[in-house]
mmCIF file of C-alpha atoms in Angstrom:
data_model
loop_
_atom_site.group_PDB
_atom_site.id
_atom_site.type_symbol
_atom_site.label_atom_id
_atom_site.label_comp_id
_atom_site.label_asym_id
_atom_site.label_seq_id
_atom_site.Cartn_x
_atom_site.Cartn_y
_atom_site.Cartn_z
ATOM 1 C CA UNK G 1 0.060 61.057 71.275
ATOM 2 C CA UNK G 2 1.070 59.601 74.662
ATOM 3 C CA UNK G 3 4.365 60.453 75.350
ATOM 4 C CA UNK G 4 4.326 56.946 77.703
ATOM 5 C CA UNK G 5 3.211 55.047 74.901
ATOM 6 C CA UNK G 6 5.522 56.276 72.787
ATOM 7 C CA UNK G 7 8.537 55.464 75.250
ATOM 8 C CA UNK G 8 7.020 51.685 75.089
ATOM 9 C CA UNK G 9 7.509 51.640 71.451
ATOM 10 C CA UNK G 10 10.906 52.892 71.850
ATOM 11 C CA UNK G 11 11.469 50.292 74.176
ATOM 12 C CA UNK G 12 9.762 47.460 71.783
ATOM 13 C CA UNK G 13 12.423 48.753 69.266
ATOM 14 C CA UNK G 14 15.423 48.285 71.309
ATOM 15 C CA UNK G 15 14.528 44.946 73.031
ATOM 16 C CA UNK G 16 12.569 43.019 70.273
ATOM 17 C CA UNK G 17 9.416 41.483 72.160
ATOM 18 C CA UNK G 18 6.364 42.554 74.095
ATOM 19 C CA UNK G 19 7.776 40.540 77.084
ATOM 20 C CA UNK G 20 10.933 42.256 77.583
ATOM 21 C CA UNK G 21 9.245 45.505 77.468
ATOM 22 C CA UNK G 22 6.735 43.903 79.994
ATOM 23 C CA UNK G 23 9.710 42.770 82.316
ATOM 24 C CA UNK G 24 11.744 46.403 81.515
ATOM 25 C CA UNK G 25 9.073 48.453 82.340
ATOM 26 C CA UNK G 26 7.663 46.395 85.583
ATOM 27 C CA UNK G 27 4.447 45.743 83.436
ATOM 28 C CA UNK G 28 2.365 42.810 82.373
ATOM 29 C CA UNK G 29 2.659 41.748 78.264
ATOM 30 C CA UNK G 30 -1.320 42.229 78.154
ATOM 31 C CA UNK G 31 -0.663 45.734 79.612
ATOM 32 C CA UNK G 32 2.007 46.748 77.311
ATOM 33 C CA UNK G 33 -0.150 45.347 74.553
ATOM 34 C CA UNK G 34 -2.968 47.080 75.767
ATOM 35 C CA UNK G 35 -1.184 50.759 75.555
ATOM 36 C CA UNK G 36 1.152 49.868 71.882
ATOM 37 C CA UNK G 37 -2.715 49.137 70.567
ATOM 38 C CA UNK G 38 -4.135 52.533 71.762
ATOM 39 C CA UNK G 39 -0.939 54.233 70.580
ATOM 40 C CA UNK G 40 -2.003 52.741 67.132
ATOM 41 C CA UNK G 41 -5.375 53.876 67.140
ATOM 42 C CA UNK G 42 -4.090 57.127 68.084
ATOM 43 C CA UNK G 43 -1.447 57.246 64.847
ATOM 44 C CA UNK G 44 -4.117 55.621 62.986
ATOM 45 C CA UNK G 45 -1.631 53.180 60.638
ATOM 46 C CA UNK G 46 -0.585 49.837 61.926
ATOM 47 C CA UNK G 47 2.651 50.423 64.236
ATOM 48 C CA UNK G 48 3.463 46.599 64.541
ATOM 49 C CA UNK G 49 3.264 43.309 62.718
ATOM 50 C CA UNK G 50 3.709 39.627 63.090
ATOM 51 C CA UNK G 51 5.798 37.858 61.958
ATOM 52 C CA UNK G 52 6.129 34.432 62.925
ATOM 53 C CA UNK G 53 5.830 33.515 66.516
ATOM 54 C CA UNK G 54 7.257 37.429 66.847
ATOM 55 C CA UNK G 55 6.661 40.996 66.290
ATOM 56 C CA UNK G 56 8.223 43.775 64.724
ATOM 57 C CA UNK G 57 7.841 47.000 63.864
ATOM 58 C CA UNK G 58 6.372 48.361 60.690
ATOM 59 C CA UNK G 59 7.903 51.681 58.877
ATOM 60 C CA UNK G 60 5.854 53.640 60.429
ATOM 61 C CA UNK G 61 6.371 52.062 63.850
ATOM 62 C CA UNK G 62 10.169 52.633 63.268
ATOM 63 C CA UNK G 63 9.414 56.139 62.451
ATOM 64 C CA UNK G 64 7.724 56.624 66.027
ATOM 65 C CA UNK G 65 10.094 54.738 67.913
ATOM 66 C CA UNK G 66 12.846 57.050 66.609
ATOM 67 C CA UNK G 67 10.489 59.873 67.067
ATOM 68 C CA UNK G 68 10.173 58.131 70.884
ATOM 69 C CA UNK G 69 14.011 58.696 71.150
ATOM 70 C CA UNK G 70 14.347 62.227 70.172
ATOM 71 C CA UNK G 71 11.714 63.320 72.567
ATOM 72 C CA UNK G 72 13.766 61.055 75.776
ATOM 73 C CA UNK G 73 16.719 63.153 74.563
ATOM 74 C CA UNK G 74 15.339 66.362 74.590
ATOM 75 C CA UNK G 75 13.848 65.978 78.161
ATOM 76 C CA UNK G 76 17.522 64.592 79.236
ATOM 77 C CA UNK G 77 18.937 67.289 77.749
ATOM 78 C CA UNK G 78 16.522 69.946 79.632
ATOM 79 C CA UNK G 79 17.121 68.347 83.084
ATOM 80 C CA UNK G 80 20.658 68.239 82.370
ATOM 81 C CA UNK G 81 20.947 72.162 81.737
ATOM 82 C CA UNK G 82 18.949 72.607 84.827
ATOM 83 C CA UNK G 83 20.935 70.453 87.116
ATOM 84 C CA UNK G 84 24.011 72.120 85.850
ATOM 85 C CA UNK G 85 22.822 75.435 87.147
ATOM 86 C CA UNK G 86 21.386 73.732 90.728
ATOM 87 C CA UNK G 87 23.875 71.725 91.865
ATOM 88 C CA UNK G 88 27.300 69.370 91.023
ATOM 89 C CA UNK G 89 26.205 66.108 89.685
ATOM 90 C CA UNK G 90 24.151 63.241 92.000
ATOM 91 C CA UNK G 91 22.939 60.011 91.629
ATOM 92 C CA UNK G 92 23.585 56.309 91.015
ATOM 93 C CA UNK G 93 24.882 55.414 87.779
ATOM 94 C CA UNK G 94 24.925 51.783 86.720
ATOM 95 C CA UNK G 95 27.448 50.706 84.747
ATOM 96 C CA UNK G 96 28.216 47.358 82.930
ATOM 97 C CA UNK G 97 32.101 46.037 81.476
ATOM 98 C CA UNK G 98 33.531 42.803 80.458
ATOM 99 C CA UNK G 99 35.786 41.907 82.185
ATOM 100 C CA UNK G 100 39.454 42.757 81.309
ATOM 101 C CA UNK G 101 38.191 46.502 80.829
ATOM 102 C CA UNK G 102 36.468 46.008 84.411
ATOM 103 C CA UNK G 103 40.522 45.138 85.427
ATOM 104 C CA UNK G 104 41.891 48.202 83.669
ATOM 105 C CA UNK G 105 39.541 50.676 84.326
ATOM 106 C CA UNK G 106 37.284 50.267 87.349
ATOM 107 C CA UNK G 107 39.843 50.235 90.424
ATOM 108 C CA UNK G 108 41.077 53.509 88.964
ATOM 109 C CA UNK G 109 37.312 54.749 88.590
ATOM 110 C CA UNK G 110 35.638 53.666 91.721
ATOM 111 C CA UNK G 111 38.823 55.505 93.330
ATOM 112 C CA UNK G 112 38.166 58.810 91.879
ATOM 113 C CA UNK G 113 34.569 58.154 92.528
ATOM 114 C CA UNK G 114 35.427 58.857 96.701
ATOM 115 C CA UNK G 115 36.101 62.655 95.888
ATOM 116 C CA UNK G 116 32.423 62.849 94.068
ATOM 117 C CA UNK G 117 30.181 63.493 96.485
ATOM 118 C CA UNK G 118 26.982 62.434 96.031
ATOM 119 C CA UNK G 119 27.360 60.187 92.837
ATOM 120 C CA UNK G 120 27.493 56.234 92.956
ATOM 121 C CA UNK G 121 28.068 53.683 90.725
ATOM 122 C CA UNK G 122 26.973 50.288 90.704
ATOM 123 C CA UNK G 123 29.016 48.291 88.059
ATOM 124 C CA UNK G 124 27.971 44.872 86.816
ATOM 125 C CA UNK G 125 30.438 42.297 84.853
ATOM 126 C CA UNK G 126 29.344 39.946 81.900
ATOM 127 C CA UNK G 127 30.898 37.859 79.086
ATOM 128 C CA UNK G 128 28.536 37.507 76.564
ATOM 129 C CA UNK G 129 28.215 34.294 74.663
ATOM 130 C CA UNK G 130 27.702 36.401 71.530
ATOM 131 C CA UNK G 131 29.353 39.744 71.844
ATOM 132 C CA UNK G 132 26.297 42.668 70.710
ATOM 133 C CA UNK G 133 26.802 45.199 73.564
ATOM 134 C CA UNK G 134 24.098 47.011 71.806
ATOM 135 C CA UNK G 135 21.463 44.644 73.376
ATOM 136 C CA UNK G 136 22.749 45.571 77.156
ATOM 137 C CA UNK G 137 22.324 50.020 76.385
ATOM 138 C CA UNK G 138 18.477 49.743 77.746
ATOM 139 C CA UNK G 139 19.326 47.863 80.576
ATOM 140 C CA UNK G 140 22.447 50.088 81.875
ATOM 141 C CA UNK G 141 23.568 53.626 82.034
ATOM 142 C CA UNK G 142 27.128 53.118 80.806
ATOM 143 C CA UNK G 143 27.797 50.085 78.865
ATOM 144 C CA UNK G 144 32.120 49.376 78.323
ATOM 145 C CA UNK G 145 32.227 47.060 75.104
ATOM 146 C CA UNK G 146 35.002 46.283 72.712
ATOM 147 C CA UNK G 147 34.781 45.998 68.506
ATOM 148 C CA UNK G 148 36.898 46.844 65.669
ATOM 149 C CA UNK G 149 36.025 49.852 64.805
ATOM 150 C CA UNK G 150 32.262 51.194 65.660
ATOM 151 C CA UNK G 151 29.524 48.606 64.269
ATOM 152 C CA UNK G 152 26.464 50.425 62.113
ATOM 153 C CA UNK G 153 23.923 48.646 64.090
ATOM 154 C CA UNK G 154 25.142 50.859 67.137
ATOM 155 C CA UNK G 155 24.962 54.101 65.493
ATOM 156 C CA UNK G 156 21.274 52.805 63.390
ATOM 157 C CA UNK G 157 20.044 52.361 67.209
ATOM 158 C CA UNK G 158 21.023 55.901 68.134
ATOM 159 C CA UNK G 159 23.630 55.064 70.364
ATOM 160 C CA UNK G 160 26.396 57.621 71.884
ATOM 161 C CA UNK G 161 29.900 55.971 71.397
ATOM 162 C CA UNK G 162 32.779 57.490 73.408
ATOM 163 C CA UNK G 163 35.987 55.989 72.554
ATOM 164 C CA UNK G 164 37.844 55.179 75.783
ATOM 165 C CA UNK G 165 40.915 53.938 74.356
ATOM 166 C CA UNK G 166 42.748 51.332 71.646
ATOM 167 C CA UNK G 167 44.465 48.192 72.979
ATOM 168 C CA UNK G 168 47.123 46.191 70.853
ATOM 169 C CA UNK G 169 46.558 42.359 70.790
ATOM 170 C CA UNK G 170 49.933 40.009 71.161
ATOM 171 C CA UNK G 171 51.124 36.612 70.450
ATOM 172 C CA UNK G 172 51.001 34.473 74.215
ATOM 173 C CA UNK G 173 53.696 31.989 74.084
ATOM 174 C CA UNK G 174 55.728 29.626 76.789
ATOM 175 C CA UNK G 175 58.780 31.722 77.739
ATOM 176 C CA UNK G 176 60.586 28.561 76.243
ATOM 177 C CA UNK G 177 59.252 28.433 72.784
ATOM 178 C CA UNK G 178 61.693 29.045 70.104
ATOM 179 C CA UNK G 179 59.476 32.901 68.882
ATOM 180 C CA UNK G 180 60.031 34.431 72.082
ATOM 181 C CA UNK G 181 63.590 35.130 70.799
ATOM 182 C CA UNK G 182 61.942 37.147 68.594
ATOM 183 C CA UNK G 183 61.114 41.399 69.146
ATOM 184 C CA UNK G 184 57.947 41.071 66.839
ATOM 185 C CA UNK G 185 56.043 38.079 65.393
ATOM 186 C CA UNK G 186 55.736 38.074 61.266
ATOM 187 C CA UNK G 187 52.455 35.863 60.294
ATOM 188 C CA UNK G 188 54.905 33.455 58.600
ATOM 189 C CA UNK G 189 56.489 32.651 61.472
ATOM 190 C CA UNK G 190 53.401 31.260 63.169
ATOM 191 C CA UNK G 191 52.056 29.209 60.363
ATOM 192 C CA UNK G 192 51.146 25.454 61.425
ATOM 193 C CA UNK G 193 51.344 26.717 65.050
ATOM 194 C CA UNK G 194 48.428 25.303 67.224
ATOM 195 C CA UNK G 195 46.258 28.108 68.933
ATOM 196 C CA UNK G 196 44.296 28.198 71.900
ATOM 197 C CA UNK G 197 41.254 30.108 70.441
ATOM 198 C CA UNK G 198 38.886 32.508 71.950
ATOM 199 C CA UNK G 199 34.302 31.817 70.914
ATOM 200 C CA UNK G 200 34.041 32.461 67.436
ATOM 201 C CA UNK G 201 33.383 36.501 66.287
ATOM 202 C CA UNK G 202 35.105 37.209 69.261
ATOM 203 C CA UNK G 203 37.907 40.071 68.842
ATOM 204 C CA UNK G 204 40.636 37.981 69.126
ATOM 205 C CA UNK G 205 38.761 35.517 66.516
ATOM 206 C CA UNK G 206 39.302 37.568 63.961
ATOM 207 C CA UNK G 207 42.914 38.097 63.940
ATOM 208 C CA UNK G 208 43.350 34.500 63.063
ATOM 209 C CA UNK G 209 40.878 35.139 60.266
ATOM 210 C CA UNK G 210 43.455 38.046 59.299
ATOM 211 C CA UNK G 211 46.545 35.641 59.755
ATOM 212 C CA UNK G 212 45.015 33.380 57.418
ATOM 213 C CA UNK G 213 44.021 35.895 54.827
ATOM 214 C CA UNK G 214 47.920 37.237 54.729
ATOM 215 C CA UNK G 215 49.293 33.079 54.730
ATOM 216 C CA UNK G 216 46.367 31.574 53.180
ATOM 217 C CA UNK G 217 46.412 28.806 55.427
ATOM 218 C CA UNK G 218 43.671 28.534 58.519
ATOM 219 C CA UNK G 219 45.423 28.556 61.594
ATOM 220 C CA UNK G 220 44.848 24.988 63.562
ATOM 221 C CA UNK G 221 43.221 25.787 66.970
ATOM 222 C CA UNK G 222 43.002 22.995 69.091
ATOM 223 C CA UNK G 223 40.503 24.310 72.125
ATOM 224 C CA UNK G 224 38.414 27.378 71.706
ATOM 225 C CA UNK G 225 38.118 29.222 75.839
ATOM 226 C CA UNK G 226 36.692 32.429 76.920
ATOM 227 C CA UNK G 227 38.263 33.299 79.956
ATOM 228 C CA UNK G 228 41.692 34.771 79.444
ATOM 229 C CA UNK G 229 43.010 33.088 82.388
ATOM 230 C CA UNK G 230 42.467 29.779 81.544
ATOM 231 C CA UNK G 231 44.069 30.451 78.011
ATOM 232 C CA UNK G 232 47.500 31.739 79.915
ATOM 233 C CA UNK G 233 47.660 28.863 81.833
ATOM 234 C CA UNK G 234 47.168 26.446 78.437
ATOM 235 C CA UNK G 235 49.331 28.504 76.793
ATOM 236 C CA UNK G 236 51.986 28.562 80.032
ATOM 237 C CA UNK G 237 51.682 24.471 79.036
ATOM 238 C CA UNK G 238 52.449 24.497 75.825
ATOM 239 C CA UNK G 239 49.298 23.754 74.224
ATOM 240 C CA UNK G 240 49.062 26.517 71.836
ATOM 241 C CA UNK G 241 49.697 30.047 71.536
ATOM 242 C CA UNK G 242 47.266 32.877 71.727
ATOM 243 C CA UNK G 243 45.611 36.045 70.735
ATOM 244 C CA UNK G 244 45.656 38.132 73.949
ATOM 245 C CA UNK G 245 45.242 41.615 75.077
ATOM 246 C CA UNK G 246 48.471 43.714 75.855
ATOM 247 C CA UNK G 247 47.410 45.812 78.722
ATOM 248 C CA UNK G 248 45.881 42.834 80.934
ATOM 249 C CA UNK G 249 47.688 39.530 79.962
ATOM 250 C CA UNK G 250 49.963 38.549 83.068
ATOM 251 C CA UNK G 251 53.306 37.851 81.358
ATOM 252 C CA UNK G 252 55.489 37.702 83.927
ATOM 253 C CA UNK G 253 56.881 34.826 85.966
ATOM 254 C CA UNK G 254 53.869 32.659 85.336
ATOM 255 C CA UNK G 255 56.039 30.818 82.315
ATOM 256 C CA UNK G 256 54.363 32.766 79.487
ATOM 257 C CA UNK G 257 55.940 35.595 77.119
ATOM 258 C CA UNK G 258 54.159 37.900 74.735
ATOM 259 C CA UNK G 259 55.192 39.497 71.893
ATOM 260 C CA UNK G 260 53.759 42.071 69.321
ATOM 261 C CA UNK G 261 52.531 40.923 65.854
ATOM 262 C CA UNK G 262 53.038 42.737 62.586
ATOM 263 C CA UNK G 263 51.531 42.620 59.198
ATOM 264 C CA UNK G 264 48.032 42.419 60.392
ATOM 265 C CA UNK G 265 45.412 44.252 61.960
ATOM 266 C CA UNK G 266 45.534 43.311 65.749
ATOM 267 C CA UNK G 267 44.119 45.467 68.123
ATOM 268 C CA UNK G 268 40.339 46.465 69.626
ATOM 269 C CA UNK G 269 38.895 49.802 70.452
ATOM 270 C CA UNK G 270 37.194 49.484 73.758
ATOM 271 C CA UNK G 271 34.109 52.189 74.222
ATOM 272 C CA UNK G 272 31.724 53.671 75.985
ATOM 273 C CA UNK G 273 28.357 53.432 74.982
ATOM 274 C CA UNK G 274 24.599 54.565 75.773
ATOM 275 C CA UNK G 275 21.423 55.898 75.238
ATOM 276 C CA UNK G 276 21.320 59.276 73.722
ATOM 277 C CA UNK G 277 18.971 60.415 76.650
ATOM 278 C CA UNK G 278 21.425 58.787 78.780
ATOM 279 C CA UNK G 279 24.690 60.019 77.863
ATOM 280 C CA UNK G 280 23.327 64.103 78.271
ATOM 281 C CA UNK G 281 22.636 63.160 82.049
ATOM 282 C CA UNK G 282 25.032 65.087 84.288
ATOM 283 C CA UNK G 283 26.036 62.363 86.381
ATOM 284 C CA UNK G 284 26.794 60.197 83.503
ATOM 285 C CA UNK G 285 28.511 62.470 81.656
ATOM 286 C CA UNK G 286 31.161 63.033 84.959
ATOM 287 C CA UNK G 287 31.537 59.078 85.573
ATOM 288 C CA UNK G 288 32.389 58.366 81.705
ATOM 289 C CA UNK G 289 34.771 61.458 81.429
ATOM 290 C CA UNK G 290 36.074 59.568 84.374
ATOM 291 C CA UNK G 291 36.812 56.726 82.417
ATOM 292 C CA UNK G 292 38.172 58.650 79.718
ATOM 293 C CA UNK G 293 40.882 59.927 82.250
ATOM 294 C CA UNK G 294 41.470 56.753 83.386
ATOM 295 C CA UNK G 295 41.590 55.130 80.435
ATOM 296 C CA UNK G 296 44.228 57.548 78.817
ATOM 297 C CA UNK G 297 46.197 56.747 82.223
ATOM 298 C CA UNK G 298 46.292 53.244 81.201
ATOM 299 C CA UNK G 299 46.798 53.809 78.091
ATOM 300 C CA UNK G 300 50.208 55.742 78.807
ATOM 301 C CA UNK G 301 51.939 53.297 80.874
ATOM 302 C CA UNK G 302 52.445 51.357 77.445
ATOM 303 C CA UNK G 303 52.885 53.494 74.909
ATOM 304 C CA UNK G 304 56.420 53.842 73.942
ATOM 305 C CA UNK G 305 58.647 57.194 74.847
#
């Protein structure tokens, strides 16, 4: 079989459609139709079927495309080992982050990147509307995303995870509200509180899905806003608290206070993750042990003595 046809059905697998392979790959839909239907005369069982207005893959196609991604990581890992033995690592690396990781970690990694010669990294932001980081691996080297815990559908796509680091979540309050006497927030203290929200299934969505499990009474958010800096300044008014992460929440002189909560779950592990193929390339390995270091540097200037 076509090793290049095989690498399209991988691709099919990870993006869902013949036209986002065609747009991946630089190719036109009837082209990559073209070379999935030869690859299927070649296996000689039906590789795709449709469904709908779509098309997936059948078992057999799933079998391939797996088979697709074991053969991408066995080349990476061959011209890995031989790089290592020719030279330090080179190349452009893109990289992709949301954006209060992109606050934490990037100044500290595109610093360290001006004593690697020869290796670049071109960093993109997003805020997803619907947070699956999953569907940005094919598209970037190095993908920064945040979850509780590590979602199956990651690992089920063959993705590498490297943890980077855990971040608590706090309670945002005005510096004048009656809890910010308070060292650490119980859930009972907070219950009939209004909330500035963040998009639903968001991280800091489902703490208040944990609050009410431990009061049994929903909490009553009043707006629901993705940018964190909006939510500090609504919360600096007195509209509502919020759920907001320790590390990057400004706190100080801008009339808000935070404070830690206890009896529930309230934190996000913030990752690293890519391709297999990917993650075995030299220069990819050195930029996300450099956000490991940095990341653990972060991570320190918090943690307690």
């Amino acid at each position: 079989m076509d090793v290049r046809r095989l690498e399209l059905l991988r691709e099919l697998a990870d993006r869902g459609s013949i036209t986002a392979v065609a747009q991946a790959t630089h190719r036109t839909p009837s082209g990559v139709s073209q070379q999935l239907k030869r690859l299927e005369q070649e296996a000689g069982v039906p590789l795709t079927a449709r469904v709908g207005r779509g098309i997936q893959l059948t078992d057999a196609g799933e079998a391939l495309a797996e088979t697709a991604r074991r053969i991408a990581l066995a080349t990476a890992e061959a011209e890995s080992l031989w790089q290592e033995f020719t030279r330090s690592p080179t190349g452009t690396v893109t990289l992709t982050t949301f954006p209060t990781a992109g606050q934490m970690l990037l100044p500290g990694l595109l610093t360290r990147l001006g004593e690697e010669p020869g290796l670049d990294v071109v960093v993109t932001d997003h805020d997803l509307a619907l947070p699956d980081f999953a569907e940005l691996a094919p598209d970037f080297d190095v993908v920064i995303a945040d979850s509780q815990g590590v979602p199956r559908h990651w690992s089920e796509r063959g993705l590498t995870v490297v943890p980077l680091m855990v971040e608590p979540f706090d309670i945002a309050m005005p510096e004048d509200h009656p809890l910010a006497q308070k060292t650490v927030i119980r859930p009972a203290d907070v219950v009939g509180a209004s909330w500035i929200g963040s998009p639903v299934g968001y991280p800091y969505d489902r703490v208040h899905d944990a609050l009410a499990a431990v009061t049994g009474r929903a909490p009553r958010i009043v707006q629901r806003v993705m940018d964190n800096l909006i939510v500090e300044a609504l919360v600096a008014a007195g509209v509502g608290l919020a759920i907001l992460p320790r590390f990057t929440t400004r706190s100080h002189g801008n009339g808000l206070v935070t404070r830690p909560i206890s009896g529930v779950a309230a934190e996000r592990q913030i990752s690293a993750i890519l391709r297999a193929d990917r993650a075995v390339r030299p220069s990819v390995r050195r930029v996300v042990q450099l956000l490991r270091e940095e990341a653990e540097l972060v991570s320190s200037r918090y943690r307690t003595p």
